[in-house]
C-alpha cells in the first residue's frame, strides 16, 4: 500500500478520502497498489467522521514517518500551506495540491524544490477543479505551440452572470442567491473581483510557456459593475456576458488578463452557464480544443486530486518533467489588446450620435424599448489604449464592456 497524508480536512480534503475509498478498485487496477490515508492534519477534531481516528495536529508526525510517501495539501491560503508543503518536499515526500493561491504565489519555488529532491509537486485541481485540464495541456499537447487560452474559470461568477441573464436579477440579488446556495463565500471578493480567475489563468500561462507568470502582474477586472440593463442590450445583440481569463501568446510575449466580455453565439464559451467552467485552448497546429465541466464541487475536485496521486504512484522514485522554470515570461501591456466595445450612453441617439462617432468612428446603435433616455453602441475593433484615451470625451457614457 502507498501511504498518504492529507493536510486540511475541509470540503476537498474530506472528498479526497472519500474518492480514494469509492475508486479503490480502479486505483489498484491503475497502479497495482492501494493508496491509503494514514494521517489527516487539521486543527479540528472529527469524532463523527469515519476518518476521525486518523486526525493529527502536528505536521512533524507526517514529516518523520518514512511510510508516508505522498502528502495532499487542501488547506487553502498561502500560509501555513506553503511552509508545510516546502517541508514535505524537502523531506522527500511528493505533494499534491488543490491550492491555487500557493501555486500562483510560490509555485516556481516549490517546483524547483521538488526537482532538487527528486519528488513531484502536482496541482491538477488548482485550476480546473473537476475538469482534466493541466494534464492534457502538459502531456497531450506537449510540443504544441499554444497561441491562446481563454476560459470561464470561476463557477461563482458564472452562476451570478447566468442568473442576471436568465432572470434579469441585479448583481446584488444574484450574489445573494449564490451565497444562499453555498456557491459564493460570505466575503466573495476573490471571485467577483476576478482574483480567482486571475490566479488560474496565470498558472495556465506559466504551464503553456514554461516560465513564471504571476497574478500580480496581470490586468484584472471583476463583475461588480455589470448590470441587468447590460444584459438587455446583450440579448438585443445576440450576445452573452461572461467573466473570462485570457492569455494571448504571440512572438515570445503574452497578454494575460481577466475582464467581463460579451461573446456571441458562435463563441464556444457562450453556452457555458451556471456553475460550470469552460476553457478553450488554441494551438498552432491542433486548432481550438474545449474543456468543459464542473469547475468546483467536493467530489469532482477531489477526483482531480486523486488523479495526481495515481500519476505520482507511477513516479515514486523520480521527478517527472512538469511545470515551469525560474524566470518570468515577458508580458505585453493590456493596452495593446484589440476589442470591439459595447458602450451604454445616457441621451438620445438622434441628438448625441455625432459625438460618439467623433470619438469611435462608425458604430452600430442599439436601443431597448424598456430603457428610455439612453442607448448603446457597438464599436469597430480598436486597441484598448485608444478606447481609454477617447472615451472620456463621450458625453453621457454610463458603462462599457469589451466584445470578443
PDB file of N, CA and C in Angstrom, residues 9 14 79 127 151 161 175 184 197 242 267 276 296 313 400:
ATOM      1  N   UNK A   9      -8.765  19.152   6.287  1.00  0.00           N
ATOM      2  CA  UNK A   9      -9.867  18.198   6.118  1.00  0.00           C
ATOM      3  C   UNK A   9     -11.197  18.925   5.951  1.00  0.00           C
ATOM      4  N   UNK A  14     -11.737  16.163   2.723  1.00  0.00           N
ATOM      5  CA  UNK A  14     -12.611  15.027   3.056  1.00  0.00           C
ATOM      6  C   UNK A  14     -13.071  14.314   1.787  1.00  0.00           C
ATOM      7  N   UNK A  79      -0.272  30.690   3.712  1.00  0.00           N
ATOM      8  CA  UNK A  79       0.414  30.223   4.926  1.00  0.00           C
ATOM      9  C   UNK A  79      -0.601  29.670   5.910  1.00  0.00           C
ATOM     10  N   UNK A 127      -6.701  24.495 -10.835  1.00  0.00           N
ATOM     11  CA  UNK A 127      -7.164  25.379 -11.916  1.00  0.00           C
ATOM     12  C   UNK A 127      -8.559  25.008 -12.403  1.00  0.00           C
ATOM     13  N   UNK A 151     -10.847  31.283 -21.010  1.00  0.00           N
ATOM     14  CA  UNK A 151     -11.783  30.443 -20.302  1.00  0.00           C
ATOM     15  C   UNK A 151     -12.598  31.105 -19.215  1.00  0.00           C
ATOM     16  N   UNK A 161     -23.701  35.625 -13.235  1.00  0.00           N
ATOM     17  CA  UNK A 161     -23.997  36.201 -14.546  1.00  0.00           C
ATOM     18  C   UNK A 161     -25.126  35.438 -15.242  1.00  0.00           C
ATOM     19  N   UNK A 175     -25.846  37.686  -6.446  1.00  0.00           N
ATOM     20  CA  UNK A 175     -24.791  37.328  -5.492  1.00  0.00           C
ATOM     21  C   UNK A 175     -25.388  36.735  -4.230  1.00  0.00           C
ATOM     22  N   UNK A 184     -21.107  31.028  -3.320  1.00  0.00           N
ATOM     23  CA  UNK A 184     -20.261  32.194  -3.042  1.00  0.00           C
ATOM     24  C   UNK A 184     -19.962  32.267  -1.555  1.00  0.00           C
ATOM     25  N   UNK A 197     -10.000  33.880 -10.911  1.00  0.00           N
ATOM     26  CA  UNK A 197      -9.758  33.642 -12.331  1.00  0.00           C
ATOM     27  C   UNK A 197      -8.357  34.078 -12.726  1.00  0.00           C
ATOM     28  N   UNK A 242     -19.751  37.176 -20.026  1.00  0.00           N
ATOM     29  CA  UNK A 242     -19.000  36.188 -19.260  1.00  0.00           C
ATOM     30  C   UNK A 242     -17.754  36.835 -18.653  1.00  0.00           C
ATOM     31  N   UNK A 267     -19.211  31.760 -30.246  1.00  0.00           N
ATOM     32  CA  UNK A 267     -18.092  31.557 -29.319  1.00  0.00           C
ATOM     33  C   UNK A 267     -18.374  30.323 -28.468  1.00  0.00           C
ATOM     34  N   UNK A 276     -20.801  25.908 -14.158  1.00  0.00           N
ATOM     35  CA  UNK A 276     -19.852  25.190 -14.999  1.00  0.00           C
ATOM     36  C   UNK A 276     -18.732  26.101 -15.493  1.00  0.00           C
ATOM     37  N   UNK A 296     -15.783  23.191  -9.861  1.00  0.00           N
ATOM     38  CA  UNK A 296     -15.693  23.126  -8.408  1.00  0.00           C
ATOM     39  C   UNK A 296     -16.543  21.940  -7.950  1.00  0.00           C
ATOM     40  N   UNK A 313       1.978   7.739  -8.238  1.00  0.00           N
ATOM     41  CA  UNK A 313       2.217   6.329  -7.930  1.00  0.00           C
ATOM     42  C   UNK A 313       3.099   5.660  -8.974  1.00  0.00           C
ATOM     43  N   UNK A 400     -19.281  50.427 -20.157  1.00  0.00           N
ATOM     44  CA  UNK A 400     -18.768  49.769 -21.360  1.00  0.00           C
ATOM     45  C   UNK A 400     -18.341  48.347 -21.003  1.00  0.00           C
TER      46      UNK A 400
END
